[in-house]
Amino acid sequence: MSFLSNIGRSATNNFTKSFMNSLNDALSAPGGSIGSFGDIVFTASASKVETFDNFQRHTKARIASHDIIGKKPVLEFLGPAGEEISFNMKFNILLGVNPTVETDKLRKMCQEGKANMLILNNKAVGENYWVIDSVSEAATAFNQNGVVVSSSVDVTLKEYVNEI
């Protein structure tokens, strides 16, 4: 075994230990609340992990195009469009979260159309409330009785503007 391969293995082991220590510190930190949306609390603690990934926020403008004979169209800015946010949540019984219960909560919120504040890092996201536009679930693992033990859920929120 060469000197360089020993250094590479040592660096990998040190990185892995450092990463695991950082992860453990984050999970065992008091509170662990990342934010919330209605009854859904995004949290990471030693006993429960209910977070999201692939967070995307889409901002658009409303622009009209006026056709002119023999010329290029003229664009007119009408104002801002409503924003959208999408993210993925992974639920796993081994991480202290019942996938069926949490997905049912999200579906109910979607079907009722109730507007909620989206809170991240103790701050409201955007100026308005948000509603769940869609929920898409993929059950990724079942136990021997057919109970979902792990799932991945895609959630799309739309900005709820309550004034005309």
Coordinates of N, CA and C in Angstrom, one line a residue:
M1 N 0.9 -1.2 0.0 CA 0.0 0.0 0.0 C 0.9 1.2 0.0
S2 N 0.6 2.2 -0.8 CA 1.4 3.4 -1.0 C 1.1 4.4 0.1
F3 N 2.0 5.3 0.2 CA 1.9 6.4 1.1 C 0.7 7.3 0.8
L4 N 0.5 7.6 -0.5 CA -0.6 8.4 -1.0 C -2.0 7.8 -0.7
S5 N -2.1 6.5 -0.9 CA -3.4 5.8 -0.6 C -3.7 5.9 0.9
N6 N -2.7 5.8 1.7 CA -2.9 5.9 3.2 C -3.4 7.3 3.5
I7 N -2.8 8.3 2.9 CA -3.3 9.7 3.1 C -4.7 9.9 2.7
G8 N -5.0 9.4 1.5 CA -6.4 9.4 0.9 C -7.4 8.8 1.9
R9 N -7.1 7.6 2.4 CA -8.0 6.9 3.3 C -8.1 7.7 4.6
S10 N -7.0 8.2 5.1 CA -7.1 9.0 6.3 C -7.9 10.2 6.2
A11 N -7.8 10.9 5.0 CA -8.6 12.1 4.8 C -10.0 11.8 4.7
T12 N -10.4 10.7 4.0 CA -11.8 10.2 3.9 C -12.3 9.9 5.2
N13 N -11.6 9.2 6.1 CA -12.1 8.8 7.4 C -12.3 10.1 8.2
N14 N -11.3 11.1 8.1 CA -11.5 12.3 8.9 C -12.7 13.1 8.4
F15 N -12.9 13.1 7.1 CA -14.1 13.8 6.5 C -15.4 13.2 7.0
T16 N -15.4 11.9 7.0 CA -16.6 11.1 7.4 C -16.9 11.4 8.9
K17 N -15.9 11.3 9.7 CA -16.0 11.6 11.1 C -16.5 13.0 11.4
S18 N -15.9 14.0 10.7 CA -16.3 15.4 10.8 C -17.7 15.6 10.4
F19 N -18.1 15.0 9.3 CA -19.5 15.1 8.8 C -20.5 14.5 9.8
M20 N -20.2 13.3 10.3 CA -21.1 12.7 11.2 C -21.2 13.4 12.5
N21 N -20.1 14.0 13.0 CA -20.1 14.8 14.2 C -21.0 16.1 14.0
S22 N -20.8 16.7 12.8 CA -21.6 17.9 12.5 C -23.1 17.6 12.4
L23 N -23.4 16.4 11.8 CA -24.8 16.0 11.7 C -25.4 15.7 13.0
N24 N -24.6 15.0 13.9 CA -25.1 14.7 15.2 C -25.3 15.9 16.0
D25 N -24.4 16.9 15.9 CA -24.6 18.2 16.6 C -25.8 18.9 16.2
A26 N -26.1 18.9 14.9 CA -27.3 19.6 14.4 C -28.6 18.9 14.9
L27 N -28.6 17.5 14.9 CA -29.7 16.8 15.3 C -30.0 16.9 16.8
S28 N -28.9 17.0 17.5 CA -29.1 17.1 19.0 C -29.2 18.5 19.6
A29 N -29.2 19.5 18.7 CA -29.3 20.9 19.1 C -30.7 21.1 19.7
P30 N -30.8 21.9 20.8 CA -32.1 22.1 21.4 C -33.0 22.8 20.4
G31 N -34.3 22.5 20.5 CA -35.3 23.1 19.6 C -35.3 22.4 18.3
G32 N -34.4 22.6 17.4 CA -34.3 22.0 16.1 C -35.4 22.4 15.1
S33 N -36.2 23.4 15.4 CA -37.2 23.9 14.5 C -36.6 24.7 13.4
I34 N -36.9 24.3 12.2 CA -36.4 25.0 11.0 C -37.4 26.0 10.5
G35 N -38.7 25.7 10.7 CA -39.8 26.5 10.3 C -41.1 25.8 10.4
S36 N -42.1 26.4 9.7 CA -43.4 25.7 9.7 C -44.3 26.2 8.6
F37 N -45.3 25.4 8.3 CA -46.4 25.8 7.4 C -47.7 25.2 7.9
G38 N -48.5 26.1 8.5 CA -49.7 25.6 9.2 C -49.3 24.6 10.3
D39 N -50.0 23.4 10.3 CA -49.7 22.4 11.3 C -48.5 21.6 11.1
I40 N -47.8 21.8 9.9 CA -46.6 21.1 9.6 C -45.4 21.9 10.2
V41 N -44.7 21.3 11.1 CA -43.5 21.9 11.7 C -42.2 21.2 11.1
F42 N -41.4 22.0 10.4 CA -40.1 21.4 9.9 C -39.1 21.4 11.1
T43 N -38.7 20.2 11.4 CA -37.8 20.0 12.5 C -36.7 19.0 12.3
A44 N -35.6 19.2 13.0 CA -34.5 18.2 12.9 C -34.0 18.1 14.4
S45 N -34.3 16.9 15.0 CA -33.8 16.7 16.3 C -33.3 15.2 16.4
A46 N -32.9 14.8 17.6 CA -32.4 13.5 17.7 C -33.6 12.5 17.7
S47 N -34.8 12.9 17.9 CA -35.9 12.0 17.9 C -36.8 12.1 16.7
K48 N -36.7 13.2 15.9 CA -37.6 13.4 14.8 C -36.9 14.2 13.7
V49 N -37.0 13.8 12.5 CA -36.5 14.5 11.3 C -37.7 14.7 10.4
E50 N -38.2 15.9 10.2 CA -39.3 16.2 9.3 C -38.9 17.5 8.6
T51 N -38.1 17.4 7.5 CA -37.6 18.6 6.8 C -37.9 18.4 5.4
F52 N -37.4 19.3 4.6 CA -37.6 19.3 3.1 C -36.3 19.5 2.4
D53 N -36.3 19.2 1.1 CA -35.1 19.5 0.3 C -35.6 19.9 -1.1
N54 N -34.7 20.3 -1.9 CA -35.0 20.8 -3.3 C -36.0 22.0 -3.2
F55 N -35.8 22.9 -2.3 CA -36.7 24.1 -2.1 C -36.4 25.0 -3.3
Q56 N -37.5 25.3 -4.0 CA -37.4 26.2 -5.2 C -38.5 27.3 -5.1
R57 N -38.1 28.5 -5.3 CA -39.1 29.6 -5.3 C -39.1 30.2 -6.7
H58 N -40.2 30.3 -7.3 CA -40.4 30.8 -8.6 C -41.1 32.2 -8.6
T59 N -40.4 33.2 -9.2 CA -41.0 34.5 -9.3 C -41.1 34.9 -10.7
K60 N -42.3 35.4 -11.1 CA -42.5 35.7 -12.5 C -43.2 37.1 -12.6
A61 N -43.1 37.7 -13.8 CA -43.8 38.9 -14.1 C -44.9 38.6 -15.1
R62 N -46.0 39.4 -15.1 CA -47.1 39.3 -16.1 C -46.7 40.3 -17.2
I63 N -46.5 39.8 -18.4 CA -46.1 40.6 -19.5 C -47.1 40.3 -20.7
A64 N -47.7 41.3 -21.2 CA -48.5 41.2 -22.4 C -47.7 41.5 -23.7
S65 N -48.1 40.8 -24.7 CA -47.4 41.0 -26.0 C -48.5 41.5 -27.0
H66 N -48.2 42.7 -27.6 CA -49.1 43.3 -28.5 C -48.5 43.2 -29.9
D67 N -49.2 42.5 -30.8 CA -48.7 42.3 -32.1 C -48.9 43.5 -33.0
I68 N -47.9 43.9 -33.7 CA -47.9 45.0 -34.6 C -47.6 44.5 -36.0
I69 N -48.5 44.9 -37.0 CA -48.3 44.4 -38.4 C -46.9 44.9 -38.9
G70 N -46.1 44.0 -39.4 CA -44.9 44.3 -40.0 C -43.7 44.7 -39.1
K71 N -44.0 44.6 -37.8 CA -43.0 44.9 -36.8 C -43.0 43.8 -35.7
K72 N -41.9 43.9 -34.9 CA -41.9 43.0 -33.7 C -42.9 43.4 -32.7
P73 N -43.4 42.4 -31.9 CA -44.4 42.7 -30.9 C -43.9 43.7 -29.9
V74 N -44.8 44.4 -29.3 CA -44.5 45.4 -28.3 C -44.9 44.7 -26.9
L75 N -43.9 44.7 -26.0 CA -44.2 44.1 -24.7 C -44.7 45.1 -23.7
E76 N -45.6 44.7 -22.8 CA -46.1 45.6 -21.8 C -46.1 44.9 -20.5
F77 N -45.4 45.5 -19.5 CA -45.4 45.0 -18.1 C -46.7 45.2 -17.4
L78 N -47.4 44.2 -17.0 CA -48.7 44.4 -16.4 C -48.6 44.4 -14.8
G79 N -47.5 43.7 -14.3 CA -47.3 43.6 -12.9 C -46.8 42.3 -12.5
P80 N -46.5 42.1 -11.2 CA -46.0 40.8 -10.8 C -47.0 39.7 -10.9
A81 N -46.6 38.5 -11.1 CA -47.4 37.3 -11.1 C -47.3 36.7 -9.7
G82 N -48.2 35.9 -9.3 CA -48.1 35.2 -8.0 C -46.9 34.2 -8.0
E83 N -46.3 34.1 -6.9 CA -45.1 33.3 -6.8 C -45.5 31.8 -6.5
E84 N -44.6 30.9 -6.8 CA -44.8 29.5 -6.4 C -43.5 29.0 -5.7
I85 N -43.8 28.1 -4.8 CA -42.7 27.4 -4.1 C -42.9 25.9 -4.2
S86 N -41.9 25.2 -4.4 CA -42.0 23.7 -4.5 C -40.8 23.1 -3.7
F87 N -41.1 22.0 -3.1 CA -40.1 21.3 -2.3 C -40.5 19.8 -2.2
N88 N -39.6 19.0 -1.7 CA -39.8 17.6 -1.5 C -39.6 17.3 0.0
M89 N -40.5 16.4 0.5 CA -40.3 16.0 1.9 C -40.2 14.5 1.9
K90 N -39.3 13.9 2.7 CA -39.2 12.5 2.8 C -39.6 12.1 4.3
F91 N -40.5 11.2 4.4 CA -41.0 10.8 5.7 C -40.6 9.3 5.9
N92 N -40.1 9.1 7.1 CA -39.7 7.7 7.4 C -40.0 7.4 8.9
I93 N -40.6 6.3 9.1 CA -40.9 5.9 10.5 C -39.6 5.8 11.4
L94 N -38.5 5.4 10.8 CA -37.3 5.3 11.5 C -36.7 6.7 12.0
L95 N -37.2 7.7 11.3 CA -36.8 9.1 11.7 C -37.9 9.8 12.6
G96 N -38.8 9.0 13.1 CA -39.8 9.5 14.0 C -41.0 10.1 13.4
V97 N -41.3 9.9 12.1 CA -42.4 10.5 11.4 C -43.2 9.4 10.7
N98 N -44.5 9.4 10.9 CA -45.4 8.4 10.2 C -45.7 9.0 8.9
P99 N -45.3 8.3 7.8 CA -45.5 8.8 6.4 C -47.0 9.0 6.1
T100 N -47.8 8.1 6.5 CA -49.2 8.1 6.1 C -49.9 9.3 6.8
V101 N -49.6 9.5 8.1 CA -50.2 10.6 8.9 C -49.8 12.0 8.3
E102 N -48.5 12.1 8.0 CA -48.0 13.4 7.5 C -48.5 13.7 6.1
T103 N -48.6 12.7 5.2 CA -49.1 12.9 3.9 C -50.6 13.2 3.9
D104 N -51.3 12.5 4.8 CA -52.8 12.8 4.9 C -53.0 14.3 5.4
K105 N -52.1 14.8 6.3 CA -52.2 16.2 6.7 C -52.0 17.1 5.5
L106 N -51.0 16.9 4.7 CA -50.8 17.7 3.5 C -51.9 17.6 2.5
R107 N -52.5 16.4 2.3 CA -53.6 16.3 1.4 C -54.8 17.1 1.8
K108 N -55.1 17.0 3.1 CA -56.2 17.7 3.7 C -56.0 19.2 3.6
M109 N -54.8 19.7 3.8 CA -54.6 21.1 3.7 C -54.8 21.5 2.2
C110 N -54.4 20.7 1.3 CA -54.5 21.0 -0.1 C -56.0 21.0 -0.5
Q111 N -56.7 20.0 -0.1 CA -58.2 19.9 -0.4 C -59.0 21.0 0.2
E112 N -58.6 21.5 1.4 CA -59.4 22.6 2.1 C -59.0 23.9 1.5
G113 N -57.8 24.1 0.9 CA -57.4 25.4 0.4 C -57.1 26.4 1.4
K114 N -56.8 26.0 2.6 CA -56.6 27.0 3.7 C -55.2 27.7 3.5
A115 N -55.2 29.0 3.6 CA -54.0 29.8 3.4 C -53.2 29.8 4.8
N116 N -51.9 29.6 4.7 CA -51.1 29.6 5.9 C -49.8 30.4 5.6
M117 N -49.2 30.9 6.7 CA -47.9 31.5 6.6 C -46.8 30.4 6.4
L118 N -45.8 30.7 5.6 CA -44.7 29.8 5.5 C -43.6 30.5 6.3
I119 N -43.1 29.8 7.3 CA -42.1 30.4 8.2 C -40.8 29.6 8.0
L120 N -39.7 30.3 7.7 CA -38.4 29.6 7.7 C -37.4 30.5 8.4
N121 N -36.6 30.0 9.3 CA -35.6 30.7 10.0 C -36.2 31.9 10.8
N122 N -37.4 31.6 11.4 CA -38.2 32.6 12.2 C -38.6 33.8 11.4
K123 N -38.7 33.7 10.1 CA -39.2 34.8 9.2 C -40.2 34.3 8.2
A124 N -41.2 35.1 8.0 CA -42.2 34.8 7.0 C -41.6 34.8 5.6
V125 N -42.0 33.9 4.8 CA -41.5 33.8 3.4 C -42.5 34.6 2.5
G126 N -42.1 35.7 1.9 CA -42.9 36.5 1.1 C -43.8 37.4 1.9
E127 N -44.6 38.2 1.2 CA -45.5 39.2 1.9 C -46.9 38.6 2.2
N128 N -47.2 37.5 1.6 CA -48.6 36.9 1.7 C -48.6 35.5 2.3
Y129 N -49.7 35.0 2.4 CA -49.9 33.6 2.9 C -49.7 32.7 1.6
W130 N -49.7 31.4 1.9 CA -49.5 30.4 0.8 C -50.6 29.3 0.9
V131 N -51.0 28.7 -0.2 CA -51.9 27.6 -0.2 C -51.2 26.4 -0.9
I132 N -51.5 25.2 -0.5 CA -51.0 24.0 -1.2 C -51.7 23.8 -2.5
D133 N -51.0 23.9 -3.6 CA -51.6 23.7 -4.9 C -51.6 22.2 -5.3
S134 N -50.6 21.5 -4.9 CA -50.6 20.0 -5.2 C -49.7 19.3 -4.3
V135 N -50.0 18.0 -4.1 CA -49.3 17.1 -3.3 C -49.1 15.8 -4.1
S136 N -47.9 15.3 -4.3 CA -47.7 14.1 -5.0 C -46.8 13.1 -4.2
E137 N -47.3 12.0 -3.9 CA -46.6 11.0 -3.0 C -46.1 9.8 -3.8
A138 N -44.9 9.4 -3.4 CA -44.4 8.1 -3.9 C -44.0 7.3 -2.6
A139 N -44.7 6.2 -2.4 CA -44.4 5.3 -1.2 C -43.2 4.6 -1.6
T140 N -42.1 4.7 -0.8 CA -40.8 4.1 -1.2 C -40.5 2.8 -0.5
A141 N -41.2 2.5 0.7 CA -40.9 1.3 1.4 C -42.1 0.9 2.2
F142 N -42.4 -0.4 2.3 CA -43.5 -0.9 3.1 C -43.0 -2.0 4.1
N143 N -43.7 -2.2 5.2 CA -43.3 -3.3 6.1 C -44.0 -4.5 5.7
Q144 N -43.8 -5.6 6.5 CA -44.4 -6.9 6.1 C -45.9 -6.9 6.1
N145 N -46.5 -5.9 6.7 CA -48.0 -5.9 6.7 C -48.6 -4.9 5.7
G146 N -47.7 -4.4 4.8 CA -48.2 -3.5 3.8 C -48.3 -2.0 4.2
V147 N -47.8 -1.7 5.4 CA -47.9 -0.3 5.9 C -46.7 0.5 5.3
V148 N -47.0 1.7 4.9 CA -45.9 2.5 4.3 C -45.0 3.0 5.5
V149 N -43.7 2.7 5.3 CA -42.8 3.1 6.3 C -41.9 4.2 5.8
S150 N -41.9 4.5 4.5 CA -41.0 5.5 4.0 C -41.7 6.1 2.7
S151 N -41.8 7.4 2.6 CA -42.4 8.0 1.4 C -41.7 9.3 1.0
S152 N -41.8 9.7 -0.2 CA -41.3 10.9 -0.7 C -42.5 11.7 -1.3
V153 N -42.6 13.0 -0.8 CA -43.8 13.8 -1.2 C -43.3 15.1 -1.8
D154 N -43.8 15.4 -3.0 CA -43.6 16.7 -3.7 C -44.7 17.6 -3.3
V155 N -44.4 18.8 -2.9 CA -45.4 19.8 -2.5 C -45.2 21.1 -3.3
T156 N -46.3 21.6 -3.8 CA -46.2 22.9 -4.5 C -47.1 23.9 -3.8
L157 N -46.6 25.0 -3.5 CA -47.4 26.1 -2.9 C -47.6 27.2 -3.9
K158 N -48.7 27.9 -3.8 CA -49.0 29.1 -4.5 C -49.2 30.3 -3.6
E159 N -48.7 31.4 -4.0 CA -48.9 32.6 -3.2 C -50.4 32.9 -3.1
Y160 N -50.9 33.2 -2.0 CA -52.4 33.5 -1.8 C -52.5 35.0 -1.5
V161 N -53.0 35.7 -2.6 CA -53.2 37.2 -2.5 C -54.7 37.4 -2.3
N162 N -55.1 38.0 -1.1 CA -56.5 38.1 -0.7 C -57.1 39.4 -1.0
E163 N -56.5 40.2 -1.9 CA -57.1 41.5 -2.2 C -57.2 41.7 -3.7
I164 N -58.1 42.6 -4.1 CA -58.3 42.8 -5.5 C -58.0 44.3 -5.8

